């Protein structure tokens, strides 16, 4: 009874560590992301990772305490991404296309709006 | 009986670990891929497959009816809202010109947008160009 429980605990702790590593890498993408759309997609993935991490915690403790939080994140986690895609991404168009790629200033013919 | 309970527990833990590994794989794809559209393609893997595997693993470890219903509802809402957000992000990326048009093999939307944009078509009837 003891050895399979130890195997379960090792598997679940490894899952939590993998999700935490994925979250740290995703925070680097959010910090780095060239445009607001990259950050919006990354925040969507971050909501999915938070749901997965809460699920792994619930699987370790056999406790359904965090299930309502996972449910709310599952159907409200996409609203920020939709708002950025509909309203903010139109507004930051010139710095999103030119400033991160060519920080020293590109050719002047491309700087005008399309 | 307790052997099957133990097998179900270990299978659930292995499914949780497998889903977490798929989440990590999708995030590595988001770090390495160069474009908004390809990053969005990589981003849907942890949102659907990884999260569904984690939820299946949790459902195998907590075996009561109420928990199974809540987990099924979480998976259902994630499957409904994920494509909506991904589609809106990809549409906004195309319309604001944040993708490389030279790297696309087939671009069906470009012809429609470039034919419509410089020519507002004044000879059409009222309400024909409204969409």
JSON list of C-alpha atoms in Angstrom, two decimals:
[
{"chain": "A", "resi": 1, "resn": "UNK", "atom": "CA", "xyz": [0.00, 0.00, 0.00]},
{"chain": "A", "resi": 2, "resn": "UNK", "atom": "CA", "xyz": [2.88, 2.30, 0.70]},
{"chain": "A", "resi": 3, "resn": "UNK", "atom": "CA", "xyz": [4.96, 1.87, -2.44]},
{"chain": "A", "resi": 4, "resn": "UNK", "atom": "CA", "xyz": [2.20, 2.69, -5.00]},
{"chain": "A", "resi": 5, "resn": "UNK", "atom": "CA", "xyz": [1.20, 5.72, -2.93]},
{"chain": "A", "resi": 6, "resn": "UNK", "atom": "CA", "xyz": [4.79, 6.90, -3.11]},
{"chain": "A", "resi": 7, "resn": "UNK", "atom": "CA", "xyz": [4.73, 6.41, -6.89]},
{"chain": "A", "resi": 8, "resn": "UNK", "atom": "CA", "xyz": [1.52, 8.45, -7.15]},
{"chain": "A", "resi": 9, "resn": "UNK", "atom": "CA", "xyz": [3.00, 11.23, -5.09]},
{"chain": "A", "resi": 10, "resn": "UNK", "atom": "CA", "xyz": [6.17, 11.30, -7.18]},
{"chain": "A", "resi": 11, "resn": "UNK", "atom": "CA", "xyz": [4.11, 11.48, -10.42]},
{"chain": "A", "resi": 12, "resn": "UNK", "atom": "CA", "xyz": [1.89, 14.29, -9.12]},
{"chain": "A", "resi": 13, "resn": "UNK", "atom": "CA", "xyz": [4.75, 16.34, -7.68]},
{"chain": "A", "resi": 14, "resn": "UNK", "atom": "CA", "xyz": [6.54, 16.00, -11.03]},
{"chain": "A", "resi": 15, "resn": "UNK", "atom": "CA", "xyz": [3.36, 17.23, -12.76]},
{"chain": "A", "resi": 16, "resn": "UNK", "atom": "CA", "xyz": [3.19, 20.28, -10.48]},
{"chain": "A", "resi": 17, "resn": "UNK", "atom": "CA", "xyz": [6.87, 21.05, -11.11]},
{"chain": "A", "resi": 18, "resn": "UNK", "atom": "CA", "xyz": [6.36, 20.73, -14.89]},
{"chain": "A", "resi": 19, "resn": "UNK", "atom": "CA", "xyz": [3.38, 23.11, -14.78]},
{"chain": "A", "resi": 20, "resn": "UNK", "atom": "CA", "xyz": [5.38, 25.61, -12.71]},
{"chain": "A", "resi": 21, "resn": "UNK", "atom": "CA", "xyz": [8.27, 25.50, -15.20]},
{"chain": "A", "resi": 22, "resn": "UNK", "atom": "CA", "xyz": [5.81, 26.04, -18.05]},
{"chain": "A", "resi": 23, "resn": "UNK", "atom": "CA", "xyz": [4.34, 29.03, -16.19]},
{"chain": "A", "resi": 24, "resn": "UNK", "atom": "CA", "xyz": [7.78, 30.60, -15.71]},
{"chain": "A", "resi": 25, "resn": "UNK", "atom": "CA", "xyz": [8.59, 30.17, -19.43]},
{"chain": "A", "resi": 26, "resn": "UNK", "atom": "CA", "xyz": [5.21, 31.67, -20.30]},
{"chain": "A", "resi": 27, "resn": "UNK", "atom": "CA", "xyz": [5.90, 34.68, -18.05]},
{"chain": "A", "resi": 28, "resn": "UNK", "atom": "CA", "xyz": [9.04, 35.24, -20.12]},
{"chain": "A", "resi": 29, "resn": "UNK", "atom": "CA", "xyz": [6.90, 35.24, -23.28]},
{"chain": "A", "resi": 30, "resn": "UNK", "atom": "CA", "xyz": [4.45, 37.72, -21.70]},
{"chain": "A", "resi": 31, "resn": "UNK", "atom": "CA", "xyz": [7.32, 40.01, -20.70]},
{"chain": "A", "resi": 32, "resn": "UNK", "atom": "CA", "xyz": [9.05, 39.72, -24.05]},
{"chain": "A", "resi": 33, "resn": "UNK", "atom": "CA", "xyz": [6.08, 39.44, -26.43]},
{"chain": "A", "resi": 34, "resn": "UNK", "atom": "CA", "xyz": [6.46, 41.82, -29.36]},
{"chain": "A", "resi": 35, "resn": "UNK", "atom": "CA", "xyz": [2.81, 42.83, -29.67]},
{"chain": "A", "resi": 36, "resn": "UNK", "atom": "CA", "xyz": [-0.24, 42.96, -27.44]},
{"chain": "A", "resi": 37, "resn": "UNK", "atom": "CA", "xyz": [-1.74, 40.01, -29.32]},
{"chain": "A", "resi": 38, "resn": "UNK", "atom": "CA", "xyz": [1.15, 37.78, -28.21]},
{"chain": "A", "resi": 39, "resn": "UNK", "atom": "CA", "xyz": [0.49, 38.84, -24.64]},
{"chain": "A", "resi": 40, "resn": "UNK", "atom": "CA", "xyz": [-3.23, 38.18, -25.06]},
{"chain": "A", "resi": 41, "resn": "UNK", "atom": "CA", "xyz": [-2.62, 34.65, -26.33]},
{"chain": "A", "resi": 42, "resn": "UNK", "atom": "CA", "xyz": [-0.07, 34.10, -23.57]},
{"chain": "A", "resi": 43, "resn": "UNK", "atom": "CA", "xyz": [-2.56, 35.22, -20.92]},
{"chain": "A", "resi": 44, "resn": "UNK", "atom": "CA", "xyz": [-5.07, 32.72, -22.34]},
{"chain": "A", "resi": 45, "resn": "UNK", "atom": "CA", "xyz": [-2.51, 29.94, -22.02]},
{"chain": "A", "resi": 46, "resn": "UNK", "atom": "CA", "xyz": [-1.70, 31.18, -18.51]},
{"chain": "A", "resi": 47, "resn": "UNK", "atom": "CA", "xyz": [-5.36, 30.76, -17.51]},
{"chain": "A", "resi": 48, "resn": "UNK", "atom": "CA", "xyz": [-5.23, 27.19, -18.86]},
{"chain": "A", "resi": 49, "resn": "UNK", "atom": "CA", "xyz": [-2.03, 26.57, -16.89]},
{"chain": "A", "resi": 50, "resn": "UNK", "atom": "CA", "xyz": [-3.62, 27.91, -13.69]},
{"chain": "A", "resi": 51, "resn": "UNK", "atom": "CA", "xyz": [-6.56, 25.54, -14.21]},
{"chain": "A", "resi": 52, "resn": "UNK", "atom": "CA", "xyz": [-4.15, 22.64, -14.78]},
{"chain": "A", "resi": 53, "resn": "UNK", "atom": "CA", "xyz": [-2.13, 23.56, -11.69]},
{"chain": "A", "resi": 54, "resn": "UNK", "atom": "CA", "xyz": [-5.23, 23.77, -9.49]},
{"chain": "A", "resi": 55, "resn": "UNK", "atom": "CA", "xyz": [-6.31, 20.40, -10.93]},
{"chain": "A", "resi": 56, "resn": "UNK", "atom": "CA", "xyz": [-2.95, 18.87, -10.04]},
{"chain": "A", "resi": 57, "resn": "UNK", "atom": "CA", "xyz": [-3.23, 20.30, -6.51]},
{"chain": "A", "resi": 58, "resn": "UNK", "atom": "CA", "xyz": [-6.73, 18.84, -6.20]},
{"chain": "A", "resi": 59, "resn": "UNK", "atom": "CA", "xyz": [-5.39, 15.48, -7.41]},
{"chain": "A", "resi": 60, "resn": "UNK", "atom": "CA", "xyz": [-2.66, 15.51, -4.77]},
{"chain": "A", "resi": 61, "resn": "UNK", "atom": "CA", "xyz": [-4.99, 16.33, -1.89]},
{"chain": "A", "resi": 62, "resn": "UNK", "atom": "CA", "xyz": [-8.12, 14.54, -3.23]},
{"chain": "A", "resi": 63, "resn": "UNK", "atom": "CA", "xyz": [-10.02, 17.72, -2.40]},
{"chain": "A", "resi": 64, "resn": "UNK", "atom": "CA", "xyz": [-12.56, 19.40, -4.74]},
{"chain": "A", "resi": 65, "resn": "UNK", "atom": "CA", "xyz": [-12.25, 22.74, -2.96]},
{"chain": "A", "resi": 66, "resn": "UNK", "atom": "CA", "xyz": [-10.76, 24.61, -5.97]},
{"chain": "A", "resi": 67, "resn": "UNK", "atom": "CA", "xyz": [-13.18, 23.28, -8.59]},
{"chain": "A", "resi": 68, "resn": "UNK", "atom": "CA", "xyz": [-15.42, 26.41, -8.64]},
{"chain": "A", "resi": 69, "resn": "UNK", "atom": "CA", "xyz": [-12.34, 28.59, -9.22]},
{"chain": "A", "resi": 70, "resn": "UNK", "atom": "CA", "xyz": [-11.32, 26.35, -12.13]},
{"chain": "A", "resi": 71, "resn": "UNK", "atom": "CA", "xyz": [-14.84, 26.59, -13.52]},
{"chain": "A", "resi": 72, "resn": "UNK", "atom": "CA", "xyz": [-14.89, 30.40, -13.37]},
{"chain": "A", "resi": 73, "resn": "UNK", "atom": "CA", "xyz": [-11.45, 30.58, -14.99]},
{"chain": "A", "resi": 74, "resn": "UNK", "atom": "CA", "xyz": [-12.61, 28.20, -17.74]},
{"chain": "A", "resi": 75, "resn": "UNK", "atom": "CA", "xyz": [-15.46, 30.42, -18.84]},
{"chain": "A", "resi": 76, "resn": "UNK", "atom": "CA", "xyz": [-14.10, 33.85, -17.98]},
{"chain": "A", "resi": 77, "resn": "UNK", "atom": "CA", "xyz": [-10.41, 33.41, -18.84]},
{"chain": "A", "resi": 78, "resn": "UNK", "atom": "CA", "xyz": [-10.90, 34.29, -22.47]},
{"chain": "A", "resi": 79, "resn": "UNK", "atom": "CA", "xyz": [-12.59, 37.68, -21.99]},
{"chain": "A", "resi": 80, "resn": "UNK", "atom": "CA", "xyz": [-9.32, 39.56, -21.54]},
{"chain": "A", "resi": 81, "resn": "UNK", "atom": "CA", "xyz": [-7.92, 38.08, -24.72]},
{"chain": "A", "resi": 82, "resn": "UNK", "atom": "CA", "xyz": [-11.08, 38.93, -26.65]},
{"chain": "A", "resi": 83, "resn": "UNK", "atom": "CA", "xyz": [-11.03, 42.50, -25.35]},
{"chain": "A", "resi": 84, "resn": "UNK", "atom": "CA", "xyz": [-7.41, 42.99, -26.35]},
{"chain": "A", "resi": 85, "resn": "UNK", "atom": "CA", "xyz": [-8.03, 41.48, -29.79]},
{"chain": "A", "resi": 86, "resn": "UNK", "atom": "CA", "xyz": [-11.08, 43.62, -30.44]},
{"chain": "A", "resi": 87, "resn": "UNK", "atom": "CA", "xyz": [-10.14, 47.00, -29.00]},
{"chain": "A", "resi": 88, "resn": "UNK", "atom": "CA", "xyz": [-6.50, 47.42, -28.03]},
{"chain": "A", "resi": 89, "resn": "UNK", "atom": "CA", "xyz": [-4.65, 45.64, -30.87]},
{"chain": "A", "resi": 90, "resn": "UNK", "atom": "CA", "xyz": [-6.01, 48.12, -33.40]},
{"chain": "A", "resi": 91, "resn": "UNK", "atom": "CA", "xyz": [-4.67, 51.01, -31.37]},
{"chain": "A", "resi": 92, "resn": "UNK", "atom": "CA", "xyz": [-1.04, 49.90, -30.97]},
{"chain": "A", "resi": 93, "resn": "UNK", "atom": "CA", "xyz": [-0.50, 48.99, -34.59]},
{"chain": "A", "resi": 94, "resn": "UNK", "atom": "CA", "xyz": [2.60, 51.03, -35.56]},
{"chain": "A", "resi": 95, "resn": "UNK", "atom": "CA", "xyz": [4.78, 50.23, -32.52]},
{"chain": "A", "resi": 96, "resn": "UNK", "atom": "CA", "xyz": [3.72, 46.59, -32.66]},
{"chain": "A", "resi": 97, "resn": "UNK", "atom": "CA", "xyz": [4.89, 46.25, -36.26]},
{"chain": "A", "resi": 98, "resn": "UNK", "atom": "CA", "xyz": [8.00, 48.40, -36.38]},
{"chain": "A", "resi": 99, "resn": "UNK", "atom": "CA", "xyz": [9.46, 49.24, -33.00]},
{"chain": "A", "resi": 100, "resn": "UNK", "atom": "CA", "xyz": [10.40, 45.78, -31.60]},
{"chain": "A", "resi": 101, "resn": "UNK", "atom": "CA", "xyz": [11.77, 44.45, -34.89]},
{"chain": "A", "resi": 102, "resn": "UNK", "atom": "CA", "xyz": [13.87, 47.43, -35.91]},
{"chain": "A", "resi": 103, "resn": "UNK", "atom": "CA", "xyz": [14.78, 49.40, -32.79]},
{"chain": "A", "resi": 104, "resn": "UNK", "atom": "CA", "xyz": [17.29, 51.60, -34.64]},
{"chain": "A", "resi": 105, "resn": "UNK", "atom": "CA", "xyz": [14.69, 52.82, -37.14]},
{"chain": "A", "resi": 106, "resn": "UNK", "atom": "CA", "xyz": [13.77, 51.08, -40.36]},
{"chain": "A", "resi": 107, "resn": "UNK", "atom": "CA", "xyz": [13.48, 52.45, -43.86]},
{"chain": "A", "resi": 108, "resn": "UNK", "atom": "CA", "xyz": [11.41, 55.59, -43.91]},
{"chain": "A", "resi": 109, "resn": "UNK", "atom": "CA", "xyz": [9.18, 54.40, -46.76]},
{"chain": "A", "resi": 110, "resn": "UNK", "atom": "CA", "xyz": [7.56, 51.77, -44.58]},
{"chain": "A", "resi": 111, "resn": "UNK", "atom": "CA", "xyz": [6.79, 54.00, -41.63]},
{"chain": "A", "resi": 112, "resn": "UNK", "atom": "CA", "xyz": [3.58, 55.40, -43.05]},
{"chain": "A", "resi": 113, "resn": "UNK", "atom": "CA", "xyz": [0.21, 53.84, -42.29]},
{"chain": "A", "resi": 114, "resn": "UNK", "atom": "CA", "xyz": [-1.18, 51.38, -44.78]},
{"chain": "B", "resi": 1, "resn": "UNK", "atom": "CA", "xyz": [-11.12, -4.45, -5.29]},
{"chain": "B", "resi": 2, "resn": "UNK", "atom": "CA", "xyz": [-8.34, -2.37, -3.79]},
{"chain": "B", "resi": 3, "resn": "UNK", "atom": "CA", "xyz": [-6.04, -3.43, -6.60]},
{"chain": "B", "resi": 4, "resn": "UNK", "atom": "CA", "xyz": [-8.34, -1.74, -9.11]},
{"chain": "B", "resi": 5, "resn": "UNK", "atom": "CA", "xyz": [-8.57, 1.35, -6.92]},
{"chain": "B", "resi": 6, "resn": "UNK", "atom": "CA", "xyz": [-4.79, 1.51, -6.82]},
{"chain": "B", "resi": 7, "resn": "UNK", "atom": "CA", "xyz": [-4.53, 1.04, -10.59]},
{"chain": "B", "resi": 8, "resn": "UNK", "atom": "CA", "xyz": [-7.05, 3.85, -11.16]},
{"chain": "B", "resi": 9, "resn": "UNK", "atom": "CA", "xyz": [-5.15, 6.16, -8.82]},
{"chain": "B", "resi": 10, "resn": "UNK", "atom": "CA", "xyz": [-1.83, 5.54, -10.53]},
{"chain": "B", "resi": 11, "resn": "UNK", "atom": "CA", "xyz": [-3.40, 5.91, -13.98]},
{"chain": "B", "resi": 12, "resn": "UNK", "atom": "CA", "xyz": [-4.92, 9.24, -12.92]},
{"chain": "B", "resi": 13, "resn": "UNK", "atom": "CA", "xyz": [-1.57, 10.48, -11.64]},
{"chain": "B", "resi": 14, "resn": "UNK", "atom": "CA", "xyz": [0.12, 9.41, -14.88]},
{"chain": "B", "resi": 15, "resn": "UNK", "atom": "CA", "xyz": [-2.54, 11.23, -16.92]},
{"chain": "B", "resi": 16, "resn": "UNK", "atom": "CA", "xyz": [-2.01, 14.40, -14.88]},
{"chain": "B", "resi": 17, "resn": "UNK", "atom": "CA", "xyz": [1.74, 14.19, -15.51]},
{"chain": "B", "resi": 18, "resn": "UNK", "atom": "CA", "xyz": [1.18, 13.55, -19.25]},
{"chain": "B", "resi": 19, "resn": "UNK", "atom": "CA", "xyz": [-1.14, 16.56, -19.55]},
{"chain": "B", "resi": 20, "resn": "UNK", "atom": "CA", "xyz": [1.38, 18.73, -17.71]},
{"chain": "B", "resi": 21, "resn": "UNK", "atom": "CA", "xyz": [4.09, 17.57, -20.13]},
{"chain": "B", "resi": 22, "resn": "UNK", "atom": "CA", "xyz": [1.89, 18.56, -23.07]},
{"chain": "B", "resi": 23, "resn": "UNK", "atom": "CA", "xyz": [1.33, 21.97, -21.44]},
{"chain": "B", "resi": 24, "resn": "UNK", "atom": "CA", "xyz": [5.10, 22.41, -21.17]},
{"chain": "B", "resi": 25, "resn": "UNK", "atom": "CA", "xyz": [5.50, 21.38, -24.82]},
{"chain": "B", "resi": 26, "resn": "UNK", "atom": "CA", "xyz": [2.97, 23.98, -25.96]},
{"chain": "B", "resi": 27, "resn": "UNK", "atom": "CA", "xyz": [4.67, 26.70, -23.92]},
{"chain": "B", "resi": 28, "resn": "UNK", "atom": "CA", "xyz": [8.07, 25.78, -25.43]},
{"chain": "B", "resi": 29, "resn": "UNK", "atom": "CA", "xyz": [6.42, 26.11, -28.85]},
{"chain": "B", "resi": 30, "resn": "UNK", "atom": "CA", "xyz": [5.14, 29.55, -27.84]},
{"chain": "B", "resi": 31, "resn": "UNK", "atom": "CA", "xyz": [8.69, 30.56, -26.93]},
{"chain": "B", "resi": 32, "resn": "UNK", "atom": "CA", "xyz": [10.34, 29.28, -30.09]},
{"chain": "B", "resi": 33, "resn": "UNK", "atom": "CA", "xyz": [7.90, 29.98, -32.92]},
{"chain": "B", "resi": 34, "resn": "UNK", "atom": "CA", "xyz": [8.40, 33.28, -34.75]},
{"chain": "B", "resi": 35, "resn": "UNK", "atom": "CA", "xyz": [4.95, 34.60, -35.66]},
{"chain": "B", "resi": 36, "resn": "UNK", "atom": "CA", "xyz": [1.66, 35.52, -34.03]},
{"chain": "B", "resi": 37, "resn": "UNK", "atom": "CA", "xyz": [-0.26, 32.93, -36.02]},
{"chain": "B", "resi": 38, "resn": "UNK", "atom": "CA", "xyz": [2.19, 30.10, -35.35]},
{"chain": "B", "resi": 39, "resn": "UNK", "atom": "CA", "xyz": [2.32, 31.04, -31.65]},
{"chain": "B", "resi": 40, "resn": "UNK", "atom": "CA", "xyz": [-1.46, 30.92, -31.58]},
{"chain": "B", "resi": 41, "resn": "UNK", "atom": "CA", "xyz": [-1.27, 27.48, -33.18]},
{"chain": "B", "resi": 42, "resn": "UNK", "atom": "CA", "xyz": [1.11, 26.33, -30.45]},
{"chain": "B", "resi": 43, "resn": "UNK", "atom": "CA", "xyz": [-1.03, 27.96, -27.76]},
{"chain": "B", "resi": 44, "resn": "UNK", "atom": "CA", "xyz": [-4.08, 25.81, -28.42]},
{"chain": "B", "resi": 45, "resn": "UNK", "atom": "CA", "xyz": [-2.30, 22.60, -27.39]},
{"chain": "B", "resi": 46, "resn": "UNK", "atom": "CA", "xyz": [-2.13, 23.29, -23.64]},
{"chain": "B", "resi": 47, "resn": "UNK", "atom": "CA", "xyz": [-5.59, 24.85, -23.77]},
{"chain": "B", "resi": 48, "resn": "UNK", "atom": "CA", "xyz": [-7.35, 21.78, -25.13]},
{"chain": "B", "resi": 49, "resn": "UNK", "atom": "CA", "xyz": [-5.34, 18.53, -25.06]},
{"chain": "B", "resi": 50, "resn": "UNK", "atom": "CA", "xyz": [-3.15, 19.20, -22.03]},
{"chain": "B", "resi": 51, "resn": "UNK", "atom": "CA", "xyz": [-5.99, 20.58, -19.93]},
{"chain": "B", "resi": 52, "resn": "UNK", "atom": "CA", "xyz": [-8.36, 17.75, -20.90]},
{"chain": "B", "resi": 53, "resn": "UNK", "atom": "CA", "xyz": [-5.73, 15.13, -19.96]},
{"chain": "B", "resi": 54, "resn": "UNK", "atom": "CA", "xyz": [-5.18, 16.83, -16.59]},
{"chain": "B", "resi": 55, "resn": "UNK", "atom": "CA", "xyz": [-8.93, 16.96, -15.96]},
{"chain": "B", "resi": 56, "resn": "UNK", "atom": "CA", "xyz": [-9.27, 13.26, -16.90]},
{"chain": "B", "resi": 57, "resn": "UNK", "atom": "CA", "xyz": [-6.51, 12.40, -14.45]},
{"chain": "B", "resi": 58, "resn": "UNK", "atom": "CA", "xyz": [-8.17, 14.40, -11.68]},
{"chain": "B", "resi": 59, "resn": "UNK", "atom": "CA", "xyz": [-11.48, 12.69, -12.51]},
{"chain": "B", "resi": 60, "resn": "UNK", "atom": "CA", "xyz": [-9.81, 9.28, -12.16]},
{"chain": "B", "resi": 61, "resn": "UNK", "atom": "CA", "xyz": [-8.51, 10.18, -8.72]},
{"chain": "B", "resi": 62, "resn": "UNK", "atom": "CA", "xyz": [-11.65, 11.86, -7.34]},
{"chain": "B", "resi": 63, "resn": "UNK", "atom": "CA", "xyz": [-14.40, 9.42, -8.15]},
{"chain": "B", "resi": 64, "resn": "UNK", "atom": "CA", "xyz": [-17.61, 11.02, -6.93]},
{"chain": "B", "resi": 65, "resn": "UNK", "atom": "CA", "xyz": [-20.45, 12.12, -9.17]},
{"chain": "B", "resi": 66, "resn": "UNK", "atom": "CA", "xyz": [-20.45, 15.79, -8.26]},
{"chain": "B", "resi": 67, "resn": "UNK", "atom": "CA", "xyz": [-16.73, 16.14, -8.95]},
{"chain": "B", "resi": 68, "resn": "UNK", "atom": "CA", "xyz": [-17.06, 14.36, -12.29]},
{"chain": "B", "resi": 69, "resn": "UNK", "atom": "CA", "xyz": [-19.87, 16.72, -13.33]},
{"chain": "B", "resi": 70, "resn": "UNK", "atom": "CA", "xyz": [-17.83, 19.79, -12.36]},
{"chain": "B", "resi": 71, "resn": "UNK", "atom": "CA", "xyz": [-14.77, 18.53, -14.23]},
{"chain": "B", "resi": 72, "resn": "UNK", "atom": "CA", "xyz": [-16.85, 17.79, -17.33]},
{"chain": "B", "resi": 73, "resn": "UNK", "atom": "CA", "xyz": [-18.28, 21.32, -17.14]},
{"chain": "B", "resi": 74, "resn": "UNK", "atom": "CA", "xyz": [-14.77, 22.81, -16.87]},
{"chain": "B", "resi": 75, "resn": "UNK", "atom": "CA", "xyz": [-13.64, 20.87, -19.94]},
{"chain": "B", "resi": 76, "resn": "UNK", "atom": "CA", "xyz": [-16.79, 21.84, -21.85]},
{"chain": "B", "resi": 77, "resn": "UNK", "atom": "CA", "xyz": [-16.36, 25.56, -21.18]},
{"chain": "B", "resi": 78, "resn": "UNK", "atom": "CA", "xyz": [-12.67, 25.41, -22.03]},
{"chain": "B", "resi": 79, "resn": "UNK", "atom": "CA", "xyz": [-13.48, 23.70, -25.34]},
{"chain": "B", "resi": 80, "resn": "UNK", "atom": "CA", "xyz": [-16.09, 26.37, -26.08]},
{"chain": "B", "resi": 81, "resn": "UNK", "atom": "CA", "xyz": [-14.10, 29.49, -25.22]},
{"chain": "B", "resi": 82, "resn": "UNK", "atom": "CA", "xyz": [-10.67, 28.47, -26.51]},
{"chain": "B", "resi": 83, "resn": "UNK", "atom": "CA", "xyz": [-11.45, 28.58, -30.27]},
{"chain": "B", "resi": 84, "resn": "UNK", "atom": "CA", "xyz": [-13.33, 31.88, -29.86]},
{"chain": "B", "resi": 85, "resn": "UNK", "atom": "CA", "xyz": [-10.35, 33.65, -28.32]},
{"chain": "B", "resi": 86, "resn": "UNK", "atom": "CA", "xyz": [-7.91, 32.05, -30.75]},
{"chain": "B", "resi": 87, "resn": "UNK", "atom": "CA", "xyz": [-10.02, 33.02, -33.76]},
{"chain": "B", "resi": 88, "resn": "UNK", "atom": "CA", "xyz": [-10.41, 36.61, -32.60]},
{"chain": "B", "resi": 89, "resn": "UNK", "atom": "CA", "xyz": [-6.68, 36.97, -31.92]},
{"chain": "B", "resi": 90, "resn": "UNK", "atom": "CA", "xyz": [-5.76, 35.55, -35.34]},
{"chain": "B", "resi": 91, "resn": "UNK", "atom": "CA", "xyz": [-8.32, 37.77, -37.06]},
{"chain": "B", "resi": 92, "resn": "UNK", "atom": "CA", "xyz": [-7.03, 40.87, -35.30]},
{"chain": "B", "resi": 93, "resn": "UNK", "atom": "CA", "xyz": [-3.44, 39.89, -36.14]},
{"chain": "B", "resi": 94, "resn": "UNK", "atom": "CA", "xyz": [-4.33, 39.62, -39.82]},
{"chain": "B", "resi": 95, "resn": "UNK", "atom": "CA", "xyz": [-6.33, 42.83, -39.97]},
{"chain": "B", "resi": 96, "resn": "UNK", "atom": "CA", "xyz": [-3.68, 44.92, -38.24]},
{"chain": "B", "resi": 97, "resn": "UNK", "atom": "CA", "xyz": [-0.93, 43.57, -40.46]},
{"chain": "B", "resi": 98, "resn": "UNK", "atom": "CA", "xyz": [1.16, 41.75, -37.86]},
{"chain": "B", "resi": 99, "resn": "UNK", "atom": "CA", "xyz": [1.81, 38.65, -39.98]},
{"chain": "B", "resi": 100, "resn": "UNK", "atom": "CA", "xyz": [4.38, 38.07, -42.69]},
{"chain": "B", "resi": 101, "resn": "UNK", "atom": "CA", "xyz": [2.56, 37.75, -45.98]},
{"chain": "B", "resi": 102, "resn": "UNK", "atom": "CA", "xyz": [5.58, 36.31, -47.77]},
{"chain": "B", "resi": 103, "resn": "UNK", "atom": "CA", "xyz": [5.71, 33.21, -45.58]},
{"chain": "B", "resi": 104, "resn": "UNK", "atom": "CA", "xyz": [2.15, 32.10, -46.24]},
{"chain": "B", "resi": 105, "resn": "UNK", "atom": "CA", "xyz": [1.67, 29.35, -48.82]},
{"chain": "B", "resi": 106, "resn": "UNK", "atom": "CA", "xyz": [-2.04, 29.97, -49.41]},
{"chain": "B", "resi": 107, "resn": "UNK", "atom": "CA", "xyz": [-3.68, 33.27, -48.47]},
{"chain": "B", "resi": 108, "resn": "UNK", "atom": "CA", "xyz": [-7.34, 33.25, -49.34]},
{"chain": "B", "resi": 109, "resn": "UNK", "atom": "CA", "xyz": [-8.23, 36.29, -47.25]},
{"chain": "B", "resi": 110, "resn": "UNK", "atom": "CA", "xyz": [-5.67, 38.69, -48.72]},
{"chain": "B", "resi": 111, "resn": "UNK", "atom": "CA", "xyz": [-7.38, 38.98, -52.12]},
{"chain": "B", "resi": 112, "resn": "UNK", "atom": "CA", "xyz": [-10.71, 39.87, -50.59]},
{"chain": "B", "resi": 113, "resn": "UNK", "atom": "CA", "xyz": [-9.23, 42.44, -48.22]},
{"chain": "B", "resi": 114, "resn": "UNK", "atom": "CA", "xyz": [-7.01, 44.15, -50.79]},
{"chain": "B", "resi": 115, "resn": "UNK", "atom": "CA", "xyz": [-9.74, 44.23, -53.38]},
{"chain": "B", "resi": 116, "resn": "UNK", "atom": "CA", "xyz": [-12.17, 45.75, -50.97]},
{"chain": "B", "resi": 117, "resn": "UNK", "atom": "CA", "xyz": [-9.91, 48.20, -49.20]},
{"chain": "B", "resi": 118, "resn": "UNK", "atom": "CA", "xyz": [-8.80, 50.72, -51.90]},
{"chain": "B", "resi": 119, "resn": "UNK", "atom": "CA", "xyz": [-12.07, 50.56, -53.80]},
{"chain": "B", "resi": 120, "resn": "UNK", "atom": "CA", "xyz": [-15.14, 51.38, -51.76]},
{"chain": "B", "resi": 121, "resn": "UNK", "atom": "CA", "xyz": [-17.36, 50.46, -54.76]},
{"chain": "B", "resi": 122, "resn": "UNK", "atom": "CA", "xyz": [-19.62, 53.49, -55.12]},
{"chain": "B", "resi": 123, "resn": "UNK", "atom": "CA", "xyz": [-21.76, 51.89, -57.84]},
{"chain": "B", "resi": 124, "resn": "UNK", "atom": "CA", "xyz": [-23.14, 49.20, -55.57]},
{"chain": "B", "resi": 125, "resn": "UNK", "atom": "CA", "xyz": [-26.57, 49.47, -54.12]},
{"chain": "B", "resi": 126, "resn": "UNK", "atom": "CA", "xyz": [-27.13, 50.81, -50.64]},
{"chain": "B", "resi": 127, "resn": "UNK", "atom": "CA", "xyz": [-26.21, 48.29, -47.96]},
{"chain": "B", "resi": 128, "resn": "UNK", "atom": "CA", "xyz": [-24.20, 46.04, -50.31]},
{"chain": "B", "resi": 129, "resn": "UNK", "atom": "CA", "xyz": [-20.82, 46.86, -48.85]},
{"chain": "B", "resi": 130, "resn": "UNK", "atom": "CA", "xyz": [-21.83, 46.80, -45.23]},
{"chain": "B", "resi": 131, "resn": "UNK", "atom": "CA", "xyz": [-20.40, 43.95, -43.27]}
]
